[in-house]
CSV table of C-alpha atoms in Angstrom, one decimal:
chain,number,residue,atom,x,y,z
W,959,UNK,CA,-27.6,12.2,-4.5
W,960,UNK,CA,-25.4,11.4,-1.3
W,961,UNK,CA,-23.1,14.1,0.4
W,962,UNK,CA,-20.0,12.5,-1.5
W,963,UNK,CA,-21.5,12.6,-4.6
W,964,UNK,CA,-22.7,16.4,-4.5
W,965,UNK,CA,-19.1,16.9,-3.8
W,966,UNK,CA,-17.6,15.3,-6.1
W,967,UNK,CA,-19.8,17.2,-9.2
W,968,UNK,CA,-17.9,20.5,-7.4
W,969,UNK,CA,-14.4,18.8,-7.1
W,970,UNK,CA,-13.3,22.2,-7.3
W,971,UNK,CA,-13.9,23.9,-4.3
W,972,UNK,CA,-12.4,24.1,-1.1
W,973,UNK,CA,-15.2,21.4,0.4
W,974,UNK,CA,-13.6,19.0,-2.1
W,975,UNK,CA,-10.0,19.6,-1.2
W,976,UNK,CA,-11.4,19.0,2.8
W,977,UNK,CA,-13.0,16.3,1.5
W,978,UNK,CA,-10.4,14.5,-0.4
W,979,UNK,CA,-7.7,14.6,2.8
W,980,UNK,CA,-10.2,13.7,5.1
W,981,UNK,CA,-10.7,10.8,3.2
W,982,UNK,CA,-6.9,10.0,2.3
W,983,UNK,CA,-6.2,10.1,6.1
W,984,UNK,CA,-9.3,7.9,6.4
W,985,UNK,CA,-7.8,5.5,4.0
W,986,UNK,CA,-4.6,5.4,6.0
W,987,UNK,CA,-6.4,4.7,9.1
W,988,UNK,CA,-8.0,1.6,7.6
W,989,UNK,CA,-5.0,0.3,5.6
W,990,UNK,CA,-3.2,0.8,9.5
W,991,UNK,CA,-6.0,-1.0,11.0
W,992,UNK,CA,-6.0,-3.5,8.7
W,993,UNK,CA,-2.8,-4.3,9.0
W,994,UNK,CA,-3.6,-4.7,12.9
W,995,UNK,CA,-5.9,-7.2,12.0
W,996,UNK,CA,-4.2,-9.5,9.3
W,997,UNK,CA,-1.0,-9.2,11.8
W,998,UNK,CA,-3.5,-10.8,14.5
W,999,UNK,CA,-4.9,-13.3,12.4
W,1000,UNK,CA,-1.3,-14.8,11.1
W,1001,UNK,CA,-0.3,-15.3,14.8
W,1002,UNK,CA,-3.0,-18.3,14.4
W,1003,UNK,CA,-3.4,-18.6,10.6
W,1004,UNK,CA,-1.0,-19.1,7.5
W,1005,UNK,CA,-0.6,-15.8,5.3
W,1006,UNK,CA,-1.7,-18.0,2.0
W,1007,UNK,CA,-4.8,-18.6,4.5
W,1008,UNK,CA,-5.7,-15.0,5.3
W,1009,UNK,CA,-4.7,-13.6,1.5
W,1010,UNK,CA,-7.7,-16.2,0.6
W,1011,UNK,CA,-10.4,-15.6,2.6
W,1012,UNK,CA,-9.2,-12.0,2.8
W,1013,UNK,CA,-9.5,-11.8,-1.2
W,1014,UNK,CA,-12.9,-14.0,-1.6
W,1015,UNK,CA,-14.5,-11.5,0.9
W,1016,UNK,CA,-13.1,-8.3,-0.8
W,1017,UNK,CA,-13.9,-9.8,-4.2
W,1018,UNK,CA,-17.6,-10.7,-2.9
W,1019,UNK,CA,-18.1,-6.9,-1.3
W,1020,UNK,CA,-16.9,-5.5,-5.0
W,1021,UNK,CA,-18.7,-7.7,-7.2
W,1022,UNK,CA,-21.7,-5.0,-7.4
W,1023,UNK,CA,-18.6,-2.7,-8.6
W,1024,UNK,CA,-16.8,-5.4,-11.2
W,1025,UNK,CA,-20.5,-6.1,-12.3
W,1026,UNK,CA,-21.8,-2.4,-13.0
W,1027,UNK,CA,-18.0,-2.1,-14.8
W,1028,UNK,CA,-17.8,-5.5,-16.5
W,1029,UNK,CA,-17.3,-3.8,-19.6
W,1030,UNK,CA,-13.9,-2.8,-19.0
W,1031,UNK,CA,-12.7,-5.9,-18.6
W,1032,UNK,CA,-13.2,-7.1,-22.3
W,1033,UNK,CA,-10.7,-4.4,-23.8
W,1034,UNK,CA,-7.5,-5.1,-21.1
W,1035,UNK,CA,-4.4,-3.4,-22.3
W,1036,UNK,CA,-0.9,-4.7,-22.1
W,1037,UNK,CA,-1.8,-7.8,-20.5
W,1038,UNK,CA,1.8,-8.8,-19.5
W,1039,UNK,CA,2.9,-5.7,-17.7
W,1040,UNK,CA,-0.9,-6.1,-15.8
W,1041,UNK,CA,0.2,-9.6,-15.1
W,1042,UNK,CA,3.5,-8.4,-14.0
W,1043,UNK,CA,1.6,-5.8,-11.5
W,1044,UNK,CA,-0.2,-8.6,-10.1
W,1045,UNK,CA,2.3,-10.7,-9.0
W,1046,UNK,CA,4.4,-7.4,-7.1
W,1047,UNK,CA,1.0,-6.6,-6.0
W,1048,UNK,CA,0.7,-10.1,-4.4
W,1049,UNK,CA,4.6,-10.8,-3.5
W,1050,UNK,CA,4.1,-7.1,-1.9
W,1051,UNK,CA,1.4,-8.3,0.5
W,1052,UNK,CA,2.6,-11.8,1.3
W,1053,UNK,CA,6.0,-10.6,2.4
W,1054,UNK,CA,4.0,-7.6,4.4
W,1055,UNK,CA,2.0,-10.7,6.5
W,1056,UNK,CA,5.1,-12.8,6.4
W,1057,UNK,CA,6.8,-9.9,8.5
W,1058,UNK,CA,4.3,-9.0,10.8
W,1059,UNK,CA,4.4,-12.4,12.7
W,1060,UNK,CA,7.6,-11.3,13.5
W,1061,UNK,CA,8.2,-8.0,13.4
W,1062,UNK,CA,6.9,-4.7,15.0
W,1063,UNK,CA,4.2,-3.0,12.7
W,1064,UNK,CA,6.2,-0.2,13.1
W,1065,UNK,CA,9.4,-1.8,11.8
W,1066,UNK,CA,7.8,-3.1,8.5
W,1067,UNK,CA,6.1,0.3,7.8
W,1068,UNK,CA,9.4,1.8,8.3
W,1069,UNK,CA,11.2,-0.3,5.2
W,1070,UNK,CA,7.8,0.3,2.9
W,1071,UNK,CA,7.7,4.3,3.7
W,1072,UNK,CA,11.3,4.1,1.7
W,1073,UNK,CA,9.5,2.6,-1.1
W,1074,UNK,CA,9.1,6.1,-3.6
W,1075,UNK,CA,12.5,6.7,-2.7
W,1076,UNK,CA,12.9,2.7,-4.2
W,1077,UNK,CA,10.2,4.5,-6.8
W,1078,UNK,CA,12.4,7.7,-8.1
W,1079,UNK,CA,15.2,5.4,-8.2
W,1080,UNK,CA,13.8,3.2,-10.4
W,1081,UNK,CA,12.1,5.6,-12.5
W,1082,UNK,CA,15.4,6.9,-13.8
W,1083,UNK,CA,16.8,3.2,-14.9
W,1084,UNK,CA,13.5,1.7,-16.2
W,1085,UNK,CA,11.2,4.4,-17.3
W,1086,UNK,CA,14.1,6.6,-18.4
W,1087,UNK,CA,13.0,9.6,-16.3
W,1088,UNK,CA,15.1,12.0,-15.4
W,1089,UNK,CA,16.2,12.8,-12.2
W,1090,UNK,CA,18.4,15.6,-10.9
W,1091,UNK,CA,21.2,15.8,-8.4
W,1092,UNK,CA,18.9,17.1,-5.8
W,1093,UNK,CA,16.5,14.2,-5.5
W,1094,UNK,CA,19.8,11.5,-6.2
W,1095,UNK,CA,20.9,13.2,-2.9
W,1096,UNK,CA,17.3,12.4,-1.3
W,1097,UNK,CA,17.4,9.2,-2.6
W,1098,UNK,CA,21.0,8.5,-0.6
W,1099,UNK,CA,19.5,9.9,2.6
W,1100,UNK,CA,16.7,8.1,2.3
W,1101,UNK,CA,18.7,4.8,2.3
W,1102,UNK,CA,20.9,6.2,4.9
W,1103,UNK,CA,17.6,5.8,6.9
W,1104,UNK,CA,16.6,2.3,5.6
W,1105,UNK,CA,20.3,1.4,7.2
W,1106,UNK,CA,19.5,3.1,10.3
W,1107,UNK,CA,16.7,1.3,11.1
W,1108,UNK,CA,17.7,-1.9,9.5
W,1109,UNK,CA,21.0,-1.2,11.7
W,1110,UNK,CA,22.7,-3.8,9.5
W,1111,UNK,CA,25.4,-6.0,10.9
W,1112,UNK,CA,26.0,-9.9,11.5
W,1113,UNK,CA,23.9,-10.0,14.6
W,1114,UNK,CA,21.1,-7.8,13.8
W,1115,UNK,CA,19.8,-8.6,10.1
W,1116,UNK,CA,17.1,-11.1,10.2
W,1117,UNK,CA,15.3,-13.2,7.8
W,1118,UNK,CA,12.2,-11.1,8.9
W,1119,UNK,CA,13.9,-7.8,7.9
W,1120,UNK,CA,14.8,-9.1,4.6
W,1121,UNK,CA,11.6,-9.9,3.7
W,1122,UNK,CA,10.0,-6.8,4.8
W,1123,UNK,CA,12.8,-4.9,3.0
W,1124,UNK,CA,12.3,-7.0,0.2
W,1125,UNK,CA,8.5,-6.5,0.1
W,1126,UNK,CA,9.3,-2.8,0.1
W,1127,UNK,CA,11.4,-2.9,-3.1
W,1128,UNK,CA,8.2,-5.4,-4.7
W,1129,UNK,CA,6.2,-2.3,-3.5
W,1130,UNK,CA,8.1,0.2,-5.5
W,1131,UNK,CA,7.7,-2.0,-8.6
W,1132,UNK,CA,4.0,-2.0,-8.3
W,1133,UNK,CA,4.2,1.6,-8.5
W,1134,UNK,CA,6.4,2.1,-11.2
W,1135,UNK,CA,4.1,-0.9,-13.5
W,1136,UNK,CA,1.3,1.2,-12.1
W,1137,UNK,CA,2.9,4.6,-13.6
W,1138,UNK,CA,2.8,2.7,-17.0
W,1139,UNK,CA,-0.8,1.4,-16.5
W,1140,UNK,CA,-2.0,4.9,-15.8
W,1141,UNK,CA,-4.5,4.5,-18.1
W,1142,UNK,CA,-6.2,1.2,-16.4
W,1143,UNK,CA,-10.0,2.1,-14.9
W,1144,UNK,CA,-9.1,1.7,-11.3
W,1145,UNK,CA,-11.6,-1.6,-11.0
W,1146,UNK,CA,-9.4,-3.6,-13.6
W,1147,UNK,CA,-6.2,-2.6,-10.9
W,1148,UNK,CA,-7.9,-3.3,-7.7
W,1149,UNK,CA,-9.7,-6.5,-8.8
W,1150,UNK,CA,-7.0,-7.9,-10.5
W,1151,UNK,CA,-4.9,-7.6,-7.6
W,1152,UNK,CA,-7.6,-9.2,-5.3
W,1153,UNK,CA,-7.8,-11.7,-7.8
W,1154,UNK,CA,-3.9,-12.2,-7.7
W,1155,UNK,CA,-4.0,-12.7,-3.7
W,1156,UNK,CA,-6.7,-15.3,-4.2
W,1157,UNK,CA,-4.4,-17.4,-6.6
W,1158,UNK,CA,-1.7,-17.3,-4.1
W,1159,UNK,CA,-3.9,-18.0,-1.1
W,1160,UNK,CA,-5.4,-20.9,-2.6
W,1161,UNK,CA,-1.9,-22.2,-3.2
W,1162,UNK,CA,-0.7,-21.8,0.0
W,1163,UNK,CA,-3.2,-22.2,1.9
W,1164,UNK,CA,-3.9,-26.4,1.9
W,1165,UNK,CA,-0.4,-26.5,3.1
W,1166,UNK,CA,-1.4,-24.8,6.6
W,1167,UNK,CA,-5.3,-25.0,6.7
W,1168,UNK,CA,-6.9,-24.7,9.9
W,1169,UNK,CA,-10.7,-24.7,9.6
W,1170,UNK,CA,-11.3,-21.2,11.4
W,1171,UNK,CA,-14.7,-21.1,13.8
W,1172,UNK,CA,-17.6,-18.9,13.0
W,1173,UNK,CA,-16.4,-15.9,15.1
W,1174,UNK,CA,-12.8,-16.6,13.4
W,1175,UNK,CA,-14.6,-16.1,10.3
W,1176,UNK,CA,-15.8,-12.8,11.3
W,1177,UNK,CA,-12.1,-11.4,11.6
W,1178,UNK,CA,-11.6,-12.7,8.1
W,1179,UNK,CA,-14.8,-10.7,6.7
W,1180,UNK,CA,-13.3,-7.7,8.8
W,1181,UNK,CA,-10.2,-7.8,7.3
W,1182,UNK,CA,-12.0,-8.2,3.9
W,1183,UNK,CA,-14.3,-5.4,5.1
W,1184,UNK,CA,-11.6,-2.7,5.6
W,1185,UNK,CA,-9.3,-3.6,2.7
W,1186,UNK,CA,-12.0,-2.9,0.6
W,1187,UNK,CA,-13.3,0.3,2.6
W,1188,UNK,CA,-9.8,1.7,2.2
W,1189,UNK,CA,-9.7,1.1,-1.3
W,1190,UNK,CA,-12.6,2.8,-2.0
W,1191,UNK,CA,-11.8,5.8,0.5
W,1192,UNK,CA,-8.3,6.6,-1.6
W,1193,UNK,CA,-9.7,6.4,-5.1
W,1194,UNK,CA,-12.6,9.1,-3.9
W,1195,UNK,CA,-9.8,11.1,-2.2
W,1196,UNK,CA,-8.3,11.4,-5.6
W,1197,UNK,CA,-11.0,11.8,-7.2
W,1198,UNK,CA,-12.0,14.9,-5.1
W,1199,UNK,CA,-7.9,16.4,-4.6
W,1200,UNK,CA,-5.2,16.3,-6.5
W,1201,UNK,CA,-2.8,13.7,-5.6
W,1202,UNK,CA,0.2,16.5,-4.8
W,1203,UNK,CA,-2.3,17.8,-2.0
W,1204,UNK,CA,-3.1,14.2,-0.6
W,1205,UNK,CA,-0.2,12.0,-1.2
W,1206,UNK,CA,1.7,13.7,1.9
W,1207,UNK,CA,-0.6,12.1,3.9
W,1208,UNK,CA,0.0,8.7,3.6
W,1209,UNK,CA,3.1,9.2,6.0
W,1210,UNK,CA,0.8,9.3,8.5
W,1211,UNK,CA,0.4,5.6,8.5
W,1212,UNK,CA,3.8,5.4,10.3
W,1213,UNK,CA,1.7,6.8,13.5
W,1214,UNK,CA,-1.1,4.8,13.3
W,1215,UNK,CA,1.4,1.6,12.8
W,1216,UNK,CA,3.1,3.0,16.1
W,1217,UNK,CA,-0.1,3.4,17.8
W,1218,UNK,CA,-1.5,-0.2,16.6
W,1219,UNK,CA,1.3,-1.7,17.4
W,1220,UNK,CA,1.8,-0.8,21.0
W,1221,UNK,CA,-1.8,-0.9,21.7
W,1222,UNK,CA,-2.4,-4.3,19.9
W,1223,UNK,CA,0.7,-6.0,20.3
W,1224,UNK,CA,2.9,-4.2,23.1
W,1225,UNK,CA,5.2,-3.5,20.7
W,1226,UNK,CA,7.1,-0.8,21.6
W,1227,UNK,CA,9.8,0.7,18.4
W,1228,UNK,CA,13.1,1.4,18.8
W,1229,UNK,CA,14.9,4.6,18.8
W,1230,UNK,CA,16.6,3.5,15.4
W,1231,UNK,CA,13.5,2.2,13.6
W,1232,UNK,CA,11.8,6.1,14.6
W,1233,UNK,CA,15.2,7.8,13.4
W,1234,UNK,CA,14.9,5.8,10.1
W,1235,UNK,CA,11.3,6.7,9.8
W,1236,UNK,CA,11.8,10.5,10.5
W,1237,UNK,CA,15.0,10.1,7.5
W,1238,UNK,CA,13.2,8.3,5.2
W,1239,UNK,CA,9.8,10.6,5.6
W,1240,UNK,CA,11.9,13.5,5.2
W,1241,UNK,CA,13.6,12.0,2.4
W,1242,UNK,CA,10.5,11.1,0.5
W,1243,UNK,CA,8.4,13.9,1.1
W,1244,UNK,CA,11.3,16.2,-0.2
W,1245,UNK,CA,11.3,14.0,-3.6
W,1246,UNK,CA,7.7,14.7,-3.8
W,1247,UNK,CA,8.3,18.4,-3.4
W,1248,UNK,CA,10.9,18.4,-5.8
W,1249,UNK,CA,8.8,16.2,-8.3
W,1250,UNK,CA,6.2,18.1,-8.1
W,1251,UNK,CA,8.0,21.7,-8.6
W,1252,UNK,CA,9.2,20.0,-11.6
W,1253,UNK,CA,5.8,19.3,-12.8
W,1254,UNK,CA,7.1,15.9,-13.1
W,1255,UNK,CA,4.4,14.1,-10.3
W,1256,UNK,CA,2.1,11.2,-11.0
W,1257,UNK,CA,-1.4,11.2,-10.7
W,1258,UNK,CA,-1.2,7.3,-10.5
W,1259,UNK,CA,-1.2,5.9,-7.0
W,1260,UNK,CA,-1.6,2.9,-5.3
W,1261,UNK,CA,-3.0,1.8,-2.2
W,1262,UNK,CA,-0.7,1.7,1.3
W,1263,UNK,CA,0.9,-1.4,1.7
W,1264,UNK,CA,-1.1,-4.3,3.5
């Protein structure tokens, strides 16, 4: 029995808890990282080209997974509202990699942190939940700081922003599909959305193709490597915590896309795009406070953007 395993049989105890955030902030780092890389590999490659070979590796490293589970994928439920999950999940990510060859990492995590704002939002017009006056207030602020880093005028709004902005609000709709799929074994979600990149990739990617060489290659099996790594890292997290003790933690990916991006890229953010994030974090992480006083919180969660 491995060390995770014995663990998990006592997700109980304080290891477990440990356990379950080391892991979440684990997760981050490799959804962060990856991001790094797909944001290096579209400064040479089309996105339709990286979601390809990016989802034919991931598929390829979880087949042992979709295999020992193949089972649950003769009894789907709700097939539209899973296909409608795959194409956010997909539109999500393209717009992400669409962004990055233009825009600071930091910048496009920035608009997809305010995406459970988008979430509790959304949850009170299509899933009828209620929401107090305390959280609609959050939910202002936390726009307030989507405008103060998007600093919106004629000059300043760019096509770039836009879709970023606009991948966010696909983002938030994954979630809120994902709050009605709660009942979907986690393979059927992650494959499914691997499988939905894959459709679009191979679309797309004719259009642009450039035959990558063998150390080319590589990057595209690391990117595959770490998408699937962080998959795998959150579900255990859960698994070990409960998501109100690990959820928070996700935020941290706004440091690592900081960190990335400077290192990486040179990018250095803007006083604007770090007041934004520290509105929009505060914002969120007050809704998930208040959501979870209420008893009201979601076990359901989805990977980090990317």
């Amino acid at each position: 029995m491995t060390m995770l395993a014995k663990i998990s049989a006592n997700a109980g105890n304080r290891s477990a808890g440990l356990a379950g955030i080391a892991l979440m902030l684990l997760a981050v780092w490799l959804f962060s990282f990856g991001d790094a890389v797909g944001k290096y590999i579209v400064a040479t490659y089309s996105v339709g080209q990286l979601l390809l070979l990016r989802g034919l590796g991931s598929m390829i490293l979880l087949s042992p997974l979709i295999w020992r589970n193949r089972s649950q994928f003769t009894r789907i439920r709700r097939p539209g509202l899973q296909l409608l999950r795959v194409v956010l999940s997909t539109a999500e990510v393209a717009a992400f990699f669409a962004a990055s060859i233009y825009l600071p990492l930091a910048d496009i995590i920035t608009y997809y942190l305010a995406a459970p704002i988008f979430v509790t939002a959304g949850a009170a017009f299509f899933l009828g939940e209620r929401v107090g006056w305390r959280r609609w207030v959050a939910i202002g602020i936390g726009f307030s700081g989507v405008l103060i880093a998007l600093q919106p005028s004629a000059q300043t709004v760019s096509w770039p922003a836009m879709i970023a902005l606009g991948g966010s609000m696909s983002f938030a709709g994954l979630m809120l599909v994902t709050r009605s799929l709660r009942d979907a074994p986690d393979i059927v979600l992650a494959s499914t959305q691997f499988a939905g990149t894959i459709t679009f990739g191979a679309i797309m990617a004719p259009l642009g193709w450039i035959t990558p060489p063998l150390t080319d290659l590589g990057l595209f099996l690391l990117a595959a490597c770490i998408s699937v790594g962080a998959l795998l890292s959150l579900n255990r997290s859960l698994m070990l915590a409960p998501a109100s003790v690990v959820v928070p933690y996700q935020y941290s990916m706004i440091v690592w896309a900081v960190i990335f991006g400077y290192v990486a890229f040179g990018d250095v953010p803007s006083v604007a795009t770090l007041l934004g994030a520290a509105v929009i974090i505060g914002a969120g992480f007050y809704i998930f406070l208040r959501e979870r006083a209420l008893a009201n919180e979601d076990p359901v969660v989805v990977p980090p953007p990317g």
